[in-house]
Short mmCIF file of C-alpha atoms and ligand atoms in Angstrom, two decimals:
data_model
loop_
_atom_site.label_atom_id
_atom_site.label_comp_id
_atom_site.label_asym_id
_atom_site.label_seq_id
_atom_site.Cartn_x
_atom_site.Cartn_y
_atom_site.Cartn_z
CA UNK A 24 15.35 44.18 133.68
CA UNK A 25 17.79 41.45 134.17
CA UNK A 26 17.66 40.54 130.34
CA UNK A 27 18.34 43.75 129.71
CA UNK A 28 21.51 43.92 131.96
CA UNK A 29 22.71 40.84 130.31
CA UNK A 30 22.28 42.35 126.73
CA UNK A 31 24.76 45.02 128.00
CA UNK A 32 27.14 42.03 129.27
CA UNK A 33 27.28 40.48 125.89
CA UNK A 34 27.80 44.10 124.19
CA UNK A 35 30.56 44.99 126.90
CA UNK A 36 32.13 41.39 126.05
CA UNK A 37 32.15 42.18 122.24
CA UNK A 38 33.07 45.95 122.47
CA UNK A 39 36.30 47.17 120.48
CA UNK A 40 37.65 50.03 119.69
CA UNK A 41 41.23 51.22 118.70
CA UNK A 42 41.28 55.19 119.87
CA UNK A 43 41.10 56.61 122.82
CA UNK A 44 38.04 58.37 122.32
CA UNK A 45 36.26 55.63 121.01
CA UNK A 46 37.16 54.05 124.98
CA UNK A 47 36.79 57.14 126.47
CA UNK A 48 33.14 57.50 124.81
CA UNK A 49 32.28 53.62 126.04
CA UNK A 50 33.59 54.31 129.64
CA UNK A 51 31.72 57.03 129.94
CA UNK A 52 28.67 55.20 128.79
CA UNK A 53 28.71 52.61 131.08
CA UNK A 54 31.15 54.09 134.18
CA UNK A 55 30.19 57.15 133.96
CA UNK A 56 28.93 59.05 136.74
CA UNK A 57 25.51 59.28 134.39
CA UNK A 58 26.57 56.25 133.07
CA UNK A 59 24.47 52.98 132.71
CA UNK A 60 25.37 51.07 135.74
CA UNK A 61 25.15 54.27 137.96
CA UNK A 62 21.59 53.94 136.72
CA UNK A 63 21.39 50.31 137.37
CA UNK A 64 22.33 50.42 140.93
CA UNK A 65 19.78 53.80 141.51
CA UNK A 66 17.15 51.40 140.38
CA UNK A 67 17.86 48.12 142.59
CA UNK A 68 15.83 50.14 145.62
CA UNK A 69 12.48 49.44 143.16
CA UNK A 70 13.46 46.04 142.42
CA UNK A 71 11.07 43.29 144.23
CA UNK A 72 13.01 41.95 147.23
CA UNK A 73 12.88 37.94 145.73
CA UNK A 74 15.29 39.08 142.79
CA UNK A 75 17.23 41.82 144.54
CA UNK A 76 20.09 39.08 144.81
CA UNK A 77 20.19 38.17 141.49
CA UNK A 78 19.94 41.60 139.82
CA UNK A 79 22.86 42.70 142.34
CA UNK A 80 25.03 40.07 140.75
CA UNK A 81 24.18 40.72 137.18
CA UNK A 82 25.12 44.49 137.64
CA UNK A 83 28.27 43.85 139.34
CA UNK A 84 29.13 41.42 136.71
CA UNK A 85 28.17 44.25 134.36
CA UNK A 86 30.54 46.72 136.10
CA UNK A 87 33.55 43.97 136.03
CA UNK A 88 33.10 43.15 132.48
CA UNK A 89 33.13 47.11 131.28
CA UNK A 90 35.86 47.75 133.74
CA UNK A 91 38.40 44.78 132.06
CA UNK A 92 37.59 46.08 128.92
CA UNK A 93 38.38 49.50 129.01
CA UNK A 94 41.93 48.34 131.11
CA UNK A 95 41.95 46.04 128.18
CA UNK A 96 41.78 48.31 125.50
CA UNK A 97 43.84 51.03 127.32
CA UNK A 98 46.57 48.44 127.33
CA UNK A 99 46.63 47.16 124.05
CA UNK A 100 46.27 50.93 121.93
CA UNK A 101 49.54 51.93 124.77
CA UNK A 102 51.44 49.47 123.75
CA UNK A 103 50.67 49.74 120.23
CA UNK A 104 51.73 52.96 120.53
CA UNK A 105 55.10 52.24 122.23
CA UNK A 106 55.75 49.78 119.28
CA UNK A 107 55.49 52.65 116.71
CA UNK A 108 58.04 54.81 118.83
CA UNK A 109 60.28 52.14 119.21
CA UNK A 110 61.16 51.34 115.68
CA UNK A 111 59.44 54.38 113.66
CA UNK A 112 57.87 53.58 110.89
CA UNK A 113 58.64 50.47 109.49
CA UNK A 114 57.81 51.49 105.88
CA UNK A 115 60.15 54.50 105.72
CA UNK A 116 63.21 53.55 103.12
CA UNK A 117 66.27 52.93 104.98
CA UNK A 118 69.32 55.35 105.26
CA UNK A 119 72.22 55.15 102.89
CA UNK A 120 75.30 54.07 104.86
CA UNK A 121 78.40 56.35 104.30
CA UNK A 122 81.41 54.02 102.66
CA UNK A 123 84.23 54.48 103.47
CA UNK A 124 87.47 55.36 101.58
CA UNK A 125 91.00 53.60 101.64
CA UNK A 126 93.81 55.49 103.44
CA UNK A 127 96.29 57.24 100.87
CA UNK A 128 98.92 55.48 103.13
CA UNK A 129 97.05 52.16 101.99
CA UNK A 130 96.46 53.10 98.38
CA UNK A 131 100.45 53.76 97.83
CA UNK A 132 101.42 51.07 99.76
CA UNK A 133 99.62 48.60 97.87
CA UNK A 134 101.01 50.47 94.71
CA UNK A 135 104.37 49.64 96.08
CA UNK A 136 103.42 46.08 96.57
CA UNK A 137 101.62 45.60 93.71
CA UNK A 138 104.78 46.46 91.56
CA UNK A 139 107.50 44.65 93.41
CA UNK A 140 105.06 41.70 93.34
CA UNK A 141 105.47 41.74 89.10
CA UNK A 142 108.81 41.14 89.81
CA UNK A 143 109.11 38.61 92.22
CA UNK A 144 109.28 40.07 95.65
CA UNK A 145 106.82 38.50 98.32
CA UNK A 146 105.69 40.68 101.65
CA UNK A 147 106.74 39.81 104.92
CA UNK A 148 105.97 41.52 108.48
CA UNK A 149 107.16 41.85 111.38
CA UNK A 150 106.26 43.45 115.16
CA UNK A 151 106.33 47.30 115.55
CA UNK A 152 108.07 46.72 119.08
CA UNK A 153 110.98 45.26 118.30
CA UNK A 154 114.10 43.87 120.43
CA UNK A 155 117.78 45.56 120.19
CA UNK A 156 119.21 42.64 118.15
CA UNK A 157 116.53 43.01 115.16
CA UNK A 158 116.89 46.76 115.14
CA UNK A 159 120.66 47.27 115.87
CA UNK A 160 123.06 44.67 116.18
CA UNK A 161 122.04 42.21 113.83
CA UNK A 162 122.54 45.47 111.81
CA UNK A 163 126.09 46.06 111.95
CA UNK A 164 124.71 48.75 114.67
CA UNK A 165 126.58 47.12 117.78
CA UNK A 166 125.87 48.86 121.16
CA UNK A 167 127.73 52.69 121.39
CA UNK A 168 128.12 52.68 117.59
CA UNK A 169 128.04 56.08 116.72
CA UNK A 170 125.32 55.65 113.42
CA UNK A 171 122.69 55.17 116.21
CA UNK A 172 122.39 58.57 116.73
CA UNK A 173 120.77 59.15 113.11
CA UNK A 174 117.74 56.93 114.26
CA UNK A 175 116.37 59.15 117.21
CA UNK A 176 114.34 55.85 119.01
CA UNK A 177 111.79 55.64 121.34
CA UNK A 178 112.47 52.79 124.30
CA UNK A 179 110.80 51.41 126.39
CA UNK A 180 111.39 53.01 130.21
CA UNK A 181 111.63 49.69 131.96
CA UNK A 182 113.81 47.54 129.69
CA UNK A 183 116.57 49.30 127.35
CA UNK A 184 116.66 46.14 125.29
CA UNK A 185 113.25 47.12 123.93
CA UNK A 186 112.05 49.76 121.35
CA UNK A 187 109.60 50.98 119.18
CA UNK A 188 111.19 49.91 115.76
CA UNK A 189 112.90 52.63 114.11
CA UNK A 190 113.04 51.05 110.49
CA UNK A 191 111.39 47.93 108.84
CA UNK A 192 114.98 46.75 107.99
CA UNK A 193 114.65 44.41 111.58
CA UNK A 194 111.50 42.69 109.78
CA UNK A 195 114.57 41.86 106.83
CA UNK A 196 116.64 40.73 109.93
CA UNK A 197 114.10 38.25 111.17
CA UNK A 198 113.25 36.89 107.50
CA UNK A 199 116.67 36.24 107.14
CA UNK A 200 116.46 34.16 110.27
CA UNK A 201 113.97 32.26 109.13
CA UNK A 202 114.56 31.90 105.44
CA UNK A 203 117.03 30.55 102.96
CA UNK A 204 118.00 32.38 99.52
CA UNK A 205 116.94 33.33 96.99
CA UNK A 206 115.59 35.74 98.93
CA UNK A 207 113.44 38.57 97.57
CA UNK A 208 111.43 40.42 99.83
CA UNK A 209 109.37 43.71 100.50
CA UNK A 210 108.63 44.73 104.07
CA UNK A 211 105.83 47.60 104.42
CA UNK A 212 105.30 48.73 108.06
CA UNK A 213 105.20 51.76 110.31
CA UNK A 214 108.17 52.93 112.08
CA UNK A 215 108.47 55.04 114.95
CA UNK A 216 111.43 57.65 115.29
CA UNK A 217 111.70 60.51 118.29
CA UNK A 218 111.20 63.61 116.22
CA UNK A 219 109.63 66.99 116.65
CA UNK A 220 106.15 67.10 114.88
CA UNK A 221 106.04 68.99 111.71
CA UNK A 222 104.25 69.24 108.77
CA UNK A 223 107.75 67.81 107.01
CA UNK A 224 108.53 65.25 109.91
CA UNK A 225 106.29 62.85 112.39
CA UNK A 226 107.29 60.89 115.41
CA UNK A 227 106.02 58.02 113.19
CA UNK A 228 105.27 57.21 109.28
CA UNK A 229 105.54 54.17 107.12
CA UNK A 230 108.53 52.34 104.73
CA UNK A 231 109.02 49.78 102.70
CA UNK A 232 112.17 48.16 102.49
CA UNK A 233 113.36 45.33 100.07
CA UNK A 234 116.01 42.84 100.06
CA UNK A 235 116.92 40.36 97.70
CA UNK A 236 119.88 38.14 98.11
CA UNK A 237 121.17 34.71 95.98
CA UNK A 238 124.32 34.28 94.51
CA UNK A 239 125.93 37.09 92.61
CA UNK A 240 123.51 39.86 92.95
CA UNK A 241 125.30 43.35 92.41
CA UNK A 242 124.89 46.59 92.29
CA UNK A 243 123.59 46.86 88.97
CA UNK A 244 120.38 44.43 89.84
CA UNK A 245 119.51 47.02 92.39
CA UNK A 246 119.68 49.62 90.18
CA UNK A 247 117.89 47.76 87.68
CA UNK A 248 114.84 47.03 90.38
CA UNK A 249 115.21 50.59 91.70
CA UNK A 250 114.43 51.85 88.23
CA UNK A 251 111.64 49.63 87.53
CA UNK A 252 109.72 50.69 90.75
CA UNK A 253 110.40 54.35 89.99
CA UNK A 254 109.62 54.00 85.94
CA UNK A 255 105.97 52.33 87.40
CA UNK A 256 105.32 54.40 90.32
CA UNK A 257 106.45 57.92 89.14
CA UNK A 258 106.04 57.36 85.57
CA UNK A 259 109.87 58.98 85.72
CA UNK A 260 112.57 56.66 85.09
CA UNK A 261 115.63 58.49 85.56
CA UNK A 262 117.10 57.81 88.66
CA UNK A 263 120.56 58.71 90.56
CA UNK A 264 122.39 56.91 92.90
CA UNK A 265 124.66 59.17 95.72
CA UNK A 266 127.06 57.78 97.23
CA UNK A 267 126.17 57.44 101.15
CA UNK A 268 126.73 55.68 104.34
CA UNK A 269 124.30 53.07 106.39
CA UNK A 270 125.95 50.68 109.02
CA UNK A 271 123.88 47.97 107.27
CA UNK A 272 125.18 48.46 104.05
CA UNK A 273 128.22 48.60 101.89
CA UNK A 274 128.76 50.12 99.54
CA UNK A 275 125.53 52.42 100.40
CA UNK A 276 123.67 55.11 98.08
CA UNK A 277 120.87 57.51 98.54
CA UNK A 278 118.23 57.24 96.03
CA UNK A 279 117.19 60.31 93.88
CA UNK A 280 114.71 60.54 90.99
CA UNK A 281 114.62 63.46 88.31
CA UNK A 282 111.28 64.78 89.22
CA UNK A 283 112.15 68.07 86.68
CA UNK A 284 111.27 71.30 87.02
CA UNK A 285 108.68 72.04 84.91
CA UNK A 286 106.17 73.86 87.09
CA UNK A 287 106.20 75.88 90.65
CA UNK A 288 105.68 73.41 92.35
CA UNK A 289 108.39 70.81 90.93
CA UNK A 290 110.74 73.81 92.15
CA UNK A 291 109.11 73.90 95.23
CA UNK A 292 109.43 70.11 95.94
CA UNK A 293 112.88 69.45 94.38
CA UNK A 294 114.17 72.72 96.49
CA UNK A 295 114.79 73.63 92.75
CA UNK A 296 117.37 71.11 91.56
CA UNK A 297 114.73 69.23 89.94
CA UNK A 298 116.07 65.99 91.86
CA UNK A 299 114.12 64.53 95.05
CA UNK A 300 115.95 62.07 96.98
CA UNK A 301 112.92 58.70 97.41
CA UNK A 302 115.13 56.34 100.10
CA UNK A 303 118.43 54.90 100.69
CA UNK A 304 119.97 51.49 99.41
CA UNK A 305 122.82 49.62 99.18
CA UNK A 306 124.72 46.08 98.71
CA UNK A 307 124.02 44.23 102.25
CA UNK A 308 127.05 44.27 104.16
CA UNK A 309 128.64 40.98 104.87
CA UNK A 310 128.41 41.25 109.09
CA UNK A 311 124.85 41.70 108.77
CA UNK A 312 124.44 38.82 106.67
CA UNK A 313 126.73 36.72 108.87
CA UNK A 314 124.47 37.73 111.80
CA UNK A 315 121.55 36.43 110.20
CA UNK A 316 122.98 32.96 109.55
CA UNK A 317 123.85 33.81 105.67
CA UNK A 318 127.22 32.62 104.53
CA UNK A 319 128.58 36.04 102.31
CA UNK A 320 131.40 33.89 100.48
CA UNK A 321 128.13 32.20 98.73
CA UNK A 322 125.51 34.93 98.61
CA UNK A 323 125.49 38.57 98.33
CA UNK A 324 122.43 41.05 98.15
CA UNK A 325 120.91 44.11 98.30
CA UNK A 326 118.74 46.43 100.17
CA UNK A 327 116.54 49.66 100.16
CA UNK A 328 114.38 51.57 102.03
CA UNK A 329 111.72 54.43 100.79
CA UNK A 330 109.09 56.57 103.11
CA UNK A 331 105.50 55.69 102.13
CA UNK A 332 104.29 59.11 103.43
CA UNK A 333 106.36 60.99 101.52
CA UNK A 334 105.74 59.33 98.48
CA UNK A 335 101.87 59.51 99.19
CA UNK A 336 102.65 63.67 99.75
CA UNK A 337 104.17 63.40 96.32
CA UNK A 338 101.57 61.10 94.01
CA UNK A 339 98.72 63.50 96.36
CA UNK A 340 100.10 66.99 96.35
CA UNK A 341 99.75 66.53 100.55
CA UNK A 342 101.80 69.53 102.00
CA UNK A 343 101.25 68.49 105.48
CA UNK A 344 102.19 65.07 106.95
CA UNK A 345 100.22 65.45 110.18
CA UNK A 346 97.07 65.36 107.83
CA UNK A 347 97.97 61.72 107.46
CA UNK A 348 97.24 60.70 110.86
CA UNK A 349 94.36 63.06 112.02
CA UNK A 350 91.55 61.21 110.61
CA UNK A 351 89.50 64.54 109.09
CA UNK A 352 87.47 62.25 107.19
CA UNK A 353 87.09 65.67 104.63
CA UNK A 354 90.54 64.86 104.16
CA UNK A 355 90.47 60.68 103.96
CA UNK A 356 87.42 61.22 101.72
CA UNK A 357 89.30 62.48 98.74
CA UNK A 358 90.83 59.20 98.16
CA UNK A 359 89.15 56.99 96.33
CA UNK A 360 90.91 53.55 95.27
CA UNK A 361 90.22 50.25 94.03
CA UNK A 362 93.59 49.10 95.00
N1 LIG B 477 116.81 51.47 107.01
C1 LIG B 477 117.18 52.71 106.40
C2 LIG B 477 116.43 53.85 107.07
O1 LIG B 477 115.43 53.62 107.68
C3 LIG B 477 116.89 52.74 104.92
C4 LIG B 477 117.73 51.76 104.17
C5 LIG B 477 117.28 50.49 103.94
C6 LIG B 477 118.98 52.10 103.71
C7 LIG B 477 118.04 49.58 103.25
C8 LIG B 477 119.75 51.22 103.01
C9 LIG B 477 119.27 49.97 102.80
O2 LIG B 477 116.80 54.96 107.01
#
């Protein structure tokens, strides 16, 4: 009897299984209320008394041994199974990520770059909370001129002499500071002006200025450049200069390019005069050089200013700026650039 009991210790010992019926059937067969050791134990009353003691250990051994291995085996298939849920199934192909797309702000401002950069003009930066001095004064904009008016600016509540920078001519003002002519420079930021949100206007949206001063650069180099970036850009190379006024500049000019009028929507855009007015520009005036630590008997220059929105609204057919800054990636997905 107690061979036979040990037989079934050896089988417990070796047992396996990986479902839960498969345990469920072997824990029934030995555990089980008509189970095997339930048997066992109804027969130790007709075992002889000499080997009572040794039969009652074999069974309990018996009884430990199928008990750890079902635990066992319960353990090991649940945490198999927990495995699986974790990570699903490890052979499924993986999904494709989404890319991304540049922003059309991006793609024409590295357009703009990418030109000006033919020519000779490097990119410099500067902070988008700027002081008084690089915004204004330095400017030719001294405190209570009247001009600062046409730059509706944001300030900061607690200290008057700061502001959220209403043009990227103040980066021009601190690379002045910092550099010696020749000087030829493009200055790409976003600029930040207290207007009523529209889908012509925005309390913020992007420029790029450019400056270039040495000695004896005139008007007629800045139309020259003007031209250039218009001819590349626009692939329309008539351009008009109006005659105009910024504190920071003198003489000053308001740039136009013949757009024409050949379908609706060059009406529409032009206003129907078949001209649409890019920037502003000018020769820089001789304070704000003087400011900046630039002697104007030796070197002259010039400067201009364009909107990158509006010339992404143009190249884009965008009729509302606000879509530029909402992130409705059915919008942003559109563009697709290498640039
Ligand atoms: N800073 C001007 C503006 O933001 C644009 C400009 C730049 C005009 C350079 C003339 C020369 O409106």
């Amino acid at each position: 009897m107690i061979d036979k009991i040990k037989e079934h210790i050896t089988e417990v010992e070796k047992f396996n299984a990986d479902t839960k019926e498969a345990i469920e059937t072997f824990r029934i067969k030995y555990l089980g209320k008509k189970g095997l050791l339930n048997e066992f134990f109804a027969e130790f009353k007709n075992v002889p008394n000499d080997q009572k003691k040794a039969f009652g250990q074999a069974i309990n051994t018996l009884k430990l041994a199928a008990n750890e291995k079902v635990n066992l085996l319960k353990e090991t298939l649940d945490s198999q199974t927990e495995e699986v849920g974790k990570y699903g199934d490890l052979t499924r192909p993986g999904e494709a990520m989404a890319l991304g797309s540049r922003h059309p702000i991006s793609i024409v401002k590295n357009q703009i770059i990418e030109i000006f950069s033919r020519i000779g003009f490097n990119v410099s930066e500067g902070p988008e909370i700027e002081d008084d001095w690089h915004n204004f004064t330095a400017l030719n904009l001294p405190e209570y001129h009247p001009a600062r008016d046409m730059q509706d600016t944001f300030f900061i509540q607690t200290d008057p002499d700061i502001l959220l920078r209403t043009h990227t001519s103040s980066v021009q003002v601190r690379y002045m500071e910092n550099n010696k002519p020749p000087i030829r420079t493009i200055s790409p930021g976003r600029v930040y002006r207290n207007e009523a949100i529209s889908a012509r206007s925005h309390c913020f949206f992007h420029q790029v200025e450019g400056l270039y001063i040495d000695k004896d650069v005139s008007f007629a180099d800045l139309k020259q450049t003007l031209q250039i970036f218009t001819t590349e850009l626009f692939g329309k190379s008539k351009i008009r200069l109006r005659p105009s006024y910024f504190p920071f500049t003198e003489p000053s000019a308001e740039v136009d390019v013949y757009w024409g009028l050949k379908t609706e929507s060059d009406y529409k855009i032009t206003k129907g005069t078949g001209w649409l007015e890019i920037g502003g520009c000018g020769m820089v005036d001789p304070n704000v050089l003087t400011n900046c630590g630039i002697d104007p008997e030796i070197y002259s220059g010039f400067a201009f200013g364009v909107g990158i929105d509006r010339i992404a609204m143009l190249l884009h057919q965008i009729t509302d700026i606000r879509l530029l800054s909402e992130n409705d990636v059915r919008f942003l997905d559109q563009f697709k650039s290498t640039l």
